Steps between C-alpha positions, in 0.01 A plus 500: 500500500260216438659244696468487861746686723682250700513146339800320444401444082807590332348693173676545173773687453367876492681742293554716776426666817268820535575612829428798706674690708306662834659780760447793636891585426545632120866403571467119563263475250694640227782288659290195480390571162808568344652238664232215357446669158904385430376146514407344176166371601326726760303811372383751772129586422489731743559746776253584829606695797254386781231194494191686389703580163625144462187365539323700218784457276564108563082434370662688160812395512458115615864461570666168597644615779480735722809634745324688744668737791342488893431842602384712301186817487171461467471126442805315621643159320384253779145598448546537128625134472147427548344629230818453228597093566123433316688644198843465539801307727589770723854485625570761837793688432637719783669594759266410831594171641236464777334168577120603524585682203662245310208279650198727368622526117511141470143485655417767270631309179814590449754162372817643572682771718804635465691744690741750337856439501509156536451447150691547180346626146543169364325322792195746531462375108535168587194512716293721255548159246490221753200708634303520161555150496406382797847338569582703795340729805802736532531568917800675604677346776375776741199474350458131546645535833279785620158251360609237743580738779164653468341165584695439759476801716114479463347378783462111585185465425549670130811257439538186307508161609751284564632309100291204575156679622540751178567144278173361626278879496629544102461095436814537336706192423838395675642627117329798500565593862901492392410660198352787737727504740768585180328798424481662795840489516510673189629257226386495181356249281808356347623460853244319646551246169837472554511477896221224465593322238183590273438689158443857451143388380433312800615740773207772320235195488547484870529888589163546263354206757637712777336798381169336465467367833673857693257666265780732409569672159867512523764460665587741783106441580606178547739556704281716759226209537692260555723726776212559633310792365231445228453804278186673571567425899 
């Protein structure tokens, strides 16, 4: 991908979604791959059972998106989301739910997590599109929940400000502040509009102002820095 991972640019309708599929079970991939290929717009490119493989296949393959499992051998998906969000929007897709966890994909790159079984077929496609087109950061509740808890069960010190001090660090605006404040508990862009009485348009002019001044290429990074806990930290 030429563009840059992360912005809120809303490209041109693509004719569909190369995606691939990463986990050390043959069973959930093959699940996961069936399950995708019976949508009318999302091709699997792709197969890789640990995150040595799916990092020499993604420089071939150049997917859109990758959905990439936790633990797995030799290389596992948290330290593989390094390497793969240059390329590619790398969703986490599994079953650990456990804050520093959660908390080091995101640092790593990754612009979504989602936990198994709290999702339905249509939904995880949902995300794959909105994702590709930077309309959405698909966090699972737990996930989303587990980000937050992982600030806040670090120790003082490591811990964000209080609203006002993190308004004045960031030099966001009183707008932008609310705008924040939105996302981090988890709505997305057409309910910020709605809820504050703005356009679609709008709402991304200020989250790609937000983004500049975090320094933050998405959204769940976002999230982390201004809870507390730049990427990198």
């Amino acid at each position: 991908m030429d563009e840059p991972v992360g912005d809120e640019t809303v490209p041109d309708e693509p004719g569909g979604y190369r995606v691939m599929v990463v986990d050390d079970n043959p069973f959930i991939r093959a699940g996961l791959t069936s399950a995708l290929e019976g949508t009318d717009d999302i091709e699997v490119v792709g197969e890789a059972g640990d995150g040595i493989e799916a990092e020499e296949m993604a420089r071939r393959l150049v997917p859109d998106v990758v959905l990439l499992d936790v633990r797995m051998p030799r290389a596992d998906g948290v330290s593989a989301a390094a390497a793969l969000s240059r390329t590619s929007r790398v969703i986490m897709l599994s079953q650990v739910e456990e804050p520093e966890v959660v908390l080091a994909a995101v640092r790593n790159g990754a612009v979504g997590y989602l936990v198994h079984n709290t999702f339905t077929v249509d939904e995880l496609a949902a995300a794959i599109r909105d994702t590709v087109r930077h309309r959405a950061h698909p966090l699972s509740q737990a996930a989303g929940a587990a980000l937050i808890d992982a600030v806040r069960t670090r120790p003082p010190a490591a811990r964000a400000a209080d609203p006002a001090e993190q308004r004045a660090r960031f030099g966001l605006s009183s707008r932008e502040a609310e705008v924040m404040d939105l996302i981090v508990r988890g709505h997305a862009n057409h309910d910020i509009a709605a809820k504050l009485f703005l356009t679609e348009k709008t709402v991304k002019n200020y989250i790609n102002r937000i983004y500049a001044k975090l320094g933050a290429p998405n959204r769940a990074t976002a999230i982390v820095t201004w809870l507390g806990l730049p990427p990198g930290g």
